PDB file of N, CA and C in Angstrom:
ATOM      1  N   MET X 346     223.380 -72.232 189.988  1.00 89.00           N
ATOM      2  CA  MET X 346     223.020 -73.613 190.282  1.00 89.00           C
ATOM      3  C   MET X 346     222.268 -74.207 189.084  1.00 89.00           C
ATOM      4  N   VAL X 347     222.639 -75.419 188.714  1.00 88.00           N
ATOM      5  CA  VAL X 347     222.006 -76.108 187.601  1.00 88.00           C
ATOM      6  C   VAL X 347     220.736 -76.791 188.088  1.00 88.00           C
ATOM      7  N   LYS X 348     219.658 -76.585 187.365  1.00 91.00           N
ATOM      8  CA  LYS X 348     218.390 -77.224 187.702  1.00 91.00           C
ATOM      9  C   LYS X 348     218.343 -78.599 187.035  1.00 91.00           C
ATOM     10  N   LEU X 349     218.066 -79.623 187.807  1.00 87.00           N
ATOM     11  CA  LEU X 349     218.005 -80.993 187.311  1.00 87.00           C
ATOM     12  C   LEU X 349     216.551 -81.376 187.055  1.00 87.00           C
ATOM     13  N   ASN X 350     216.279 -81.908 185.878  1.00 93.00           N
ATOM     14  CA  ASN X 350     214.931 -82.329 185.514  1.00 93.00           C
ATOM     15  C   ASN X 350     214.768 -83.817 185.831  1.00 93.00           C
ATOM     16  N   LEU X 351     214.089 -84.119 186.905  1.00 91.00           N
ATOM     17  CA  LEU X 351     213.887 -85.511 187.301  1.00 91.00           C
ATOM     18  C   LEU X 351     212.862 -86.238 186.425  1.00 91.00           C
ATOM     19  N   ASP X 352     212.200 -85.518 185.536  1.00 95.00           N
ATOM     20  CA  ASP X 352     211.289 -86.148 184.575  1.00 95.00           C
ATOM     21  C   ASP X 352     212.031 -86.594 183.319  1.00 95.00           C
ATOM     22  N   ASP X 353     213.311 -86.327 183.242  1.00 96.00           N
ATOM     23  CA  ASP X 353     214.121 -86.705 182.080  1.00 96.00           C
ATOM     24  C   ASP X 353     214.144 -88.231 181.952  1.00 96.00           C
ATOM     25  N   PRO X 354     213.770 -88.777 180.791  1.00 95.00           N
ATOM     26  CA  PRO X 354     213.751 -90.232 180.626  1.00 95.00           C
ATOM     27  C   PRO X 354     215.151 -90.857 180.624  1.00 95.00           C
ATOM     28  N   ASN X 355     216.189 -90.036 180.615  1.00 97.00           N
ATOM     29  CA  ASN X 355     217.559 -90.544 180.670  1.00 97.00           C
ATOM     30  C   ASN X 355     218.038 -90.780 182.093  1.00 97.00           C
ATOM     31  N   ILE X 356     217.165 -90.523 183.071  1.00 97.00           N
ATOM     32  CA  ILE X 356     217.442 -90.807 184.478  1.00 97.00           C
ATOM     33  C   ILE X 356     216.417 -91.845 184.914  1.00 97.00           C
ATOM     34  N   MET X 357     216.885 -93.006 185.395  1.00 97.00           N
ATOM     35  CA  MET X 357     215.929 -94.065 185.733  1.00 97.00           C
ATOM     36  C   MET X 357     216.439 -94.919 186.891  1.00 97.00           C
ATOM     37  N   ALA X 358     215.520 -95.618 187.513  1.00 98.00           N
ATOM     38  CA  ALA X 358     215.887 -96.591 188.544  1.00 98.00           C
ATOM     39  C   ALA X 358     216.713 -97.693 187.894  1.00 98.00           C
ATOM     40  N   ALA X 359     217.685 -98.196 188.613  1.00 98.00           N
ATOM     41  CA  ALA X 359     218.583 -99.212 188.066  1.00 98.00           C
ATOM     42  C   ALA X 359     217.831-100.467 187.632  1.00 98.00           C
ATOM     43  N   ASN X 360     216.822-100.880 188.392  1.00 97.00           N
ATOM     44  CA  ASN X 360     216.076-102.092 188.002  1.00 97.00           C
ATOM     45  C   ASN X 360     215.279-101.859 186.720  1.00 97.00           C
ATOM     46  N   GLU X 361     214.739-100.663 186.552  1.00 97.00           N
ATOM     47  CA  GLU X 361     214.019-100.321 185.322  1.00 97.00           C
ATOM     48  C   GLU X 361     214.992-100.299 184.134  1.00 97.00           C
ATOM     49  N   ALA X 362     216.150 -99.687 184.333  1.00 98.00           N
ATOM     50  CA  ALA X 362     217.162 -99.617 183.275  1.00 98.00           C
ATOM     51  C   ALA X 362     217.615-101.017 182.863  1.00 98.00           C
ATOM     52  N   SER X 363     217.805-101.879 183.852  1.00 98.00           N
ATOM     53  CA  SER X 363     218.228-103.251 183.562  1.00 98.00           C
ATOM     54  C   SER X 363     217.236-103.948 182.647  1.00 98.00           C
ATOM     55  N   LYS X 364     215.947-103.777 182.930  1.00 97.00           N
ATOM     56  CA  LYS X 364     214.908-104.392 182.097  1.00 97.00           C
ATOM     57  C   LYS X 364     214.915-103.813 180.683  1.00 97.00           C
ATOM     58  N   ILE X 365     215.082-102.494 180.581  1.00 97.00           N
ATOM     59  CA  ILE X 365     215.095-101.844 179.266  1.00 97.00           C
ATOM     60  C   ILE X 365     216.227-102.403 178.409  1.00 97.00           C
ATOM     61  N   TRP X 366     217.378-102.649 179.031  1.00 98.00           N
ATOM     62  CA  TRP X 366     218.538-103.164 178.293  1.00 98.00           C
ATOM     63  C   TRP X 366     218.527-104.690 178.178  1.00 98.00           C
ATOM     64  N   GLY X 367     217.467-105.337 178.665  1.00 97.00           N
ATOM     65  CA  GLY X 367     217.310-106.777 178.486  1.00 97.00           C
ATOM     66  C   GLY X 367     218.074-107.633 179.483  1.00 97.00           C
ATOM     67  N   HIS X 368     218.322-107.105 180.669  1.00 97.00           N
ATOM     68  CA  HIS X 368     219.026-107.853 181.702  1.00 97.00           C
ATOM     69  C   HIS X 368     218.101-108.108 182.896  1.00 97.00           C
ATOM     70  N   ALA X 369     218.556-108.941 183.812  1.00 97.00           N
ATOM     71  CA  ALA X 369     217.801-109.196 185.042  1.00 97.00           C
ATOM     72  C   ALA X 369     217.695-107.902 185.846  1.00 97.00           C
ATOM     73  N   GLU X 370     216.637-107.777 186.633  1.00 96.00           N
ATOM     74  CA  GLU X 370     216.395-106.563 187.425  1.00 96.00           C
ATOM     75  C   GLU X 370     217.587-106.164 188.298  1.00 96.00           C
ATOM     76  N   ASN X 371     218.344-107.142 188.778  1.00 96.00           N
ATOM     77  CA  ASN X 371     219.444-106.838 189.694  1.00 96.00           C
ATOM     78  C   ASN X 371     220.797-106.707 188.979  1.00 96.00           C
ATOM     79  N   TYR X 372     220.804-106.476 187.699  1.00 97.00           N
ATOM     80  CA  TYR X 372     222.040-106.411 186.912  1.00 97.00           C
ATOM     81  C   TYR X 372     222.991-105.293 187.367  1.00 97.00           C
ATOM     82  N   VAL X 373     222.472-104.119 187.646  1.00 97.00           N
ATOM     83  CA  VAL X 373     223.310-102.948 187.907  1.00 97.00           C
ATOM     84  C   VAL X 373     224.045-103.036 189.247  1.00 97.00           C
ATOM     85  N   ARG X 374     223.354-103.445 190.302  1.00 94.00           N
ATOM     86  CA  ARG X 374     223.981-103.460 191.639  1.00 94.00           C
ATOM     87  C   ARG X 374     225.263-104.277 191.698  1.00 94.00           C
ATOM     88  N   PRO X 375     225.256-105.541 191.310  1.00 96.00           N
ATOM     89  CA  PRO X 375     226.505-106.297 191.367  1.00 96.00           C
ATOM     90  C   PRO X 375     227.555-105.766 190.387  1.00 96.00           C
ATOM     91  N   PHE X 376     227.103-105.257 189.250  1.00 96.00           N
ATOM     92  CA  PHE X 376     228.055-104.689 188.288  1.00 96.00           C
ATOM     93  C   PHE X 376     228.760-103.498 188.916  1.00 96.00           C
ATOM     94  N   MET X 377     228.004-102.659 189.614  1.00 96.00           N
ATOM     95  CA  MET X 377     228.579-101.486 190.273  1.00 96.00           C
ATOM     96  C   MET X 377     229.593-101.900 191.336  1.00 96.00           C
ATOM     97  N   LYS X 378     229.289-102.930 192.101  1.00 95.00           N
ATOM     98  CA  LYS X 378     230.213-103.404 193.146  1.00 95.00           C
ATOM     99  C   LYS X 378     231.520-103.918 192.547  1.00 95.00           C
ATOM    100  N   GLN X 379     231.432-104.630 191.429  1.00 97.00           N
ATOM    101  CA  GLN X 379     232.606-105.260 190.835  1.00 97.00           C
ATOM    102  C   GLN X 379     233.372-104.338 189.899  1.00 97.00           C
ATOM    103  N   ASN X 380     232.688-103.396 189.258  1.00 95.00           N
ATOM    104  CA  ASN X 380     233.318-102.545 188.231  1.00 95.00           C
ATOM    105  C   ASN X 380     232.905-101.080 188.353  1.00 95.00           C
ATOM    106  N   PRO X 381     233.103-100.443 189.484  1.00 95.00           N
ATOM    107  CA  PRO X 381     232.618 -99.064 189.645  1.00 95.00           C
ATOM    108  C   PRO X 381     233.237 -98.078 188.658  1.00 95.00           C
ATOM    109  N   ASN X 382     234.434 -98.345 188.182  1.00 96.00           N
ATOM    110  CA  ASN X 382     235.099 -97.415 187.270  1.00 96.00           C
ATOM    111  C   ASN X 382     234.577 -97.479 185.839  1.00 96.00           C
ATOM    112  N   LYS X 383     233.716 -98.457 185.541  1.00 97.00           N
ATOM    113  CA  LYS X 383     233.132 -98.577 184.195  1.00 97.00           C
ATOM    114  C   LYS X 383     232.040 -97.524 183.959  1.00 97.00           C
ATOM    115  N   PHE X 384     231.460 -97.014 185.043  1.00 98.00           N
ATOM    116  CA  PHE X 384     230.426 -95.987 184.928  1.00 98.00           C
ATOM    117  C   PHE X 384     231.080 -94.618 184.778  1.00 98.00           C
ATOM    118  N   PRO X 385     230.684 -93.840 183.780  1.00 98.00           N
ATOM    119  CA  PRO X 385     231.197 -92.474 183.667  1.00 98.00           C
ATOM    120  C   PRO X 385     230.822 -91.670 184.915  1.00 98.00           C
ATOM    121  N   LYS X 386     231.657 -90.732 185.284  1.00 97.00           N
ATOM    122  CA  LYS X 386     231.409 -89.900 186.467  1.00 97.00           C
ATOM    123  C   LYS X 386     230.027 -89.255 186.371  1.00 97.00           C
ATOM    124  N   GLY X 387     229.258 -89.382 187.436  1.00 96.00           N
ATOM    125  CA  GLY X 387     227.940 -88.776 187.500  1.00 96.00           C
ATOM    126  C   GLY X 387     226.831 -89.561 186.821  1.00 96.00           C
ATOM    127  N   SER X 388     227.115 -90.799 186.394  1.00 98.00           N
ATOM    128  CA  SER X 388     226.089 -91.572 185.684  1.00 98.00           C
ATOM    129  C   SER X 388     225.368 -92.583 186.566  1.00 98.00           C
ATOM    130  N   ILE X 389     225.780 -92.702 187.833  1.00 98.00           N
ATOM    131  CA  ILE X 389     225.093 -93.609 188.761  1.00 98.00           C
ATOM    132  C   ILE X 389     225.223 -93.052 190.171  1.00 98.00           C
ATOM    133  N   ARG X 390     224.168 -93.245 190.938  1.00 97.00           N
ATOM    134  CA  ARG X 390     224.190 -92.778 192.325  1.00 97.00           C
ATOM    135  C   ARG X 390     223.158 -93.559 193.130  1.00 97.00           C
ATOM    136  N   LYS X 391     223.461 -93.728 194.392  1.00 96.00           N
ATOM    137  CA  LYS X 391     222.537 -94.416 195.291  1.00 96.00           C
ATOM    138  C   LYS X 391     221.802 -93.377 196.135  1.00 96.00           C
ATOM    139  N   PHE X 392     220.468 -93.465 196.144  1.00 95.00           N
ATOM    140  CA  PHE X 392     219.624 -92.621 196.976  1.00 95.00           C
ATOM    141  C   PHE X 392     218.915 -93.540 197.962  1.00 95.00           C
ATOM    142  N   GLY X 393     219.337 -93.528 199.210  1.00 97.00           N
ATOM    143  CA  GLY X 393     218.788 -94.461 200.190  1.00 97.00           C
ATOM    144  C   GLY X 393     219.154 -95.872 199.780  1.00 97.00           C
ATOM    145  N   LYS X 394     218.164 -96.694 199.478  1.00 95.00           N
ATOM    146  CA  LYS X 394     218.403 -98.071 199.035  1.00 95.00           C
ATOM    147  C   LYS X 394     218.295 -98.211 197.516  1.00 95.00           C
ATOM    148  N   GLN X 395     217.940 -97.130 196.836  1.00 96.00           N
ATOM    149  CA  GLN X 395     217.668 -97.168 195.401  1.00 96.00           C
ATOM    150  C   GLN X 395     218.850 -96.661 194.580  1.00 96.00           C
ATOM    151  N   TRP X 396     219.307 -97.461 193.624  1.00 97.00           N
ATOM    152  CA  TRP X 396     220.318 -97.019 192.669  1.00 97.00           C
ATOM    153  C   TRP X 396     219.613 -96.328 191.512  1.00 97.00           C
ATOM    154  N   VAL X 397     220.156 -95.190 191.102  1.00 97.00           N
ATOM    155  CA  VAL X 397     219.638 -94.428 189.966  1.00 97.00           C
ATOM    156  C   VAL X 397     220.770 -94.328 188.955  1.00 97.00           C
ATOM    157  N   VAL X 398     220.458 -94.587 187.696  1.00 98.00           N
ATOM    158  CA  VAL X 398     221.470 -94.621 186.646  1.00 98.00           C
ATOM    159  C   VAL X 398     220.974 -93.836 185.435  1.00 98.00           C
ATOM    160  N   THR X 399     221.907 -93.326 184.669  1.00 98.00           N
ATOM    161  CA  THR X 399     221.550 -92.590 183.454  1.00 98.00           C
ATOM    162  C   THR X 399     221.695 -93.483 182.230  1.00 98.00           C
ATOM    163  N   THR X 400     221.121 -93.020 181.140  1.00 98.00           N
ATOM    164  CA  THR X 400     221.284 -93.723 179.868  1.00 98.00           C
ATOM    165  C   THR X 400     222.768 -93.854 179.541  1.00 98.00           C
ATOM    166  N   GLU X 401     223.522 -92.792 179.759  1.00 98.00           N
ATOM    167  CA  GLU X 401     224.962 -92.820 179.494  1.00 98.00           C
ATOM    168  C   GLU X 401     225.646 -93.938 180.277  1.00 98.00           C
ATOM    169  N   GLY X 402     225.273 -94.109 181.534  1.00 98.00           N
ATOM    170  CA  GLY X 402     225.855 -95.162 182.358  1.00 98.00           C
ATOM    171  C   GLY X 402     225.529 -96.549 181.841  1.00 98.00           C
ATOM    172  N   MET X 403     224.278 -96.759 181.450  1.00 98.00           N
ATOM    173  CA  MET X 403     223.882 -98.063 180.930  1.00 98.00           C
ATOM    174  C   MET X 403     224.562 -98.366 179.600  1.00 98.00           C
ATOM    175  N   GLU X 404     224.680 -97.365 178.754  1.00 98.00           N
ATOM    176  CA  GLU X 404     225.362 -97.575 177.481  1.00 98.00           C
ATOM    177  C   GLU X 404     226.831 -97.909 177.702  1.00 98.00           C
ATOM    178  N   ALA X 405     227.433 -97.294 178.722  1.00 98.00           N
ATOM    179  CA  ALA X 405     228.847 -97.547 179.011  1.00 98.00           C
ATOM    180  C   ALA X 405     229.085 -98.974 179.508  1.00 98.00           C
ATOM    181  N   ILE X 406     228.211 -99.467 180.365  1.00 98.00           N
ATOM    182  CA  ILE X 406     228.464-100.803 180.939  1.00 98.00           C
ATOM    183  C   ILE X 406     227.993-101.938 180.050  1.00 98.00           C
ATOM    184  N   THR X 407     227.010-101.668 179.191  1.00 97.00           N
ATOM    185  CA  THR X 407     226.497-102.739 178.330  1.00 97.00           C
ATOM    186  C   THR X 407     227.092-102.702 176.924  1.00 97.00           C
ATOM    187  N   GLY X 408     227.563-101.540 176.507  1.00 97.00           N
ATOM    188  CA  GLY X 408     228.059-101.402 175.144  1.00 97.00           C
ATOM    189  C   GLY X 408     226.941-101.350 174.118  1.00 97.00           C
ATOM    190  N   VAL X 409     225.703-101.140 174.588  1.00 97.00           N
ATOM    191  CA  VAL X 409     224.525-101.123 173.717  1.00 97.00           C
ATOM    192  C   VAL X 409     223.850 -99.760 173.838  1.00 97.00           C
ATOM    193  N   LYS X 410     223.545 -99.145 172.696  1.00 97.00           N
ATOM    194  CA  LYS X 410     222.823 -97.872 172.695  1.00 97.00           C
ATOM    195  C   LYS X 410     221.420 -98.081 173.257  1.00 97.00           C
ATOM    196  N   ASP X 411     220.803 -97.008 173.680  1.00 97.00           N
ATOM    197  CA  ASP X 411     219.472 -97.031 174.300  1.00 97.00           C
ATOM    198  C   ASP X 411     218.476 -97.793 173.412  1.00 97.00           C
ATOM    199  N   PRO X 412     217.975 -98.945 173.867  1.00 97.00           N
ATOM    200  CA  PRO X 412     217.025 -99.737 173.071  1.00 97.00           C
ATOM    201  C   PRO X 412     215.710 -99.006 172.798  1.00 97.00           C
ATOM    202  N   ARG X 413     215.377 -98.018 173.588  1.00 95.00           N
ATOM    203  CA  ARG X 413     214.124 -97.281 173.391  1.00 95.00           C
ATOM    204  C   ARG X 413     214.180 -96.399 172.144  1.00 95.00           C
ATOM    205  N   LYS X 414     215.372 -96.181 171.626  1.00 91.00           N
ATOM    206  CA  LYS X 414     215.521 -95.280 170.481  1.00 91.00           C
ATOM    207  C   LYS X 414     215.640 -96.029 169.155  1.00 91.00           C
ATOM    208  N   LYS X 415     215.331 -97.310 169.140  1.00 77.00           N
ATOM    209  CA  LYS X 415     215.415 -98.100 167.905  1.00 77.00           C
ATOM    210  C   LYS X 415     214.168 -97.922 167.080  1.00 77.00           C
TER     211      LYS X 415
END
């Protein structure tokens, strides 16, 4: 079994990720509804009411590398 590190900065709440990439807090939810195939497999998931997305997922949908690494 693979151990997942939830402290990894590449795993974040969708609203937090949206802000990091310079979009409105609700950017990810409607994007996911309209374009679910744009997210690489395993890069987004809903836990209860909260969407969680990876850096890879955000880079895929925005076409912009992680702004935190500039």
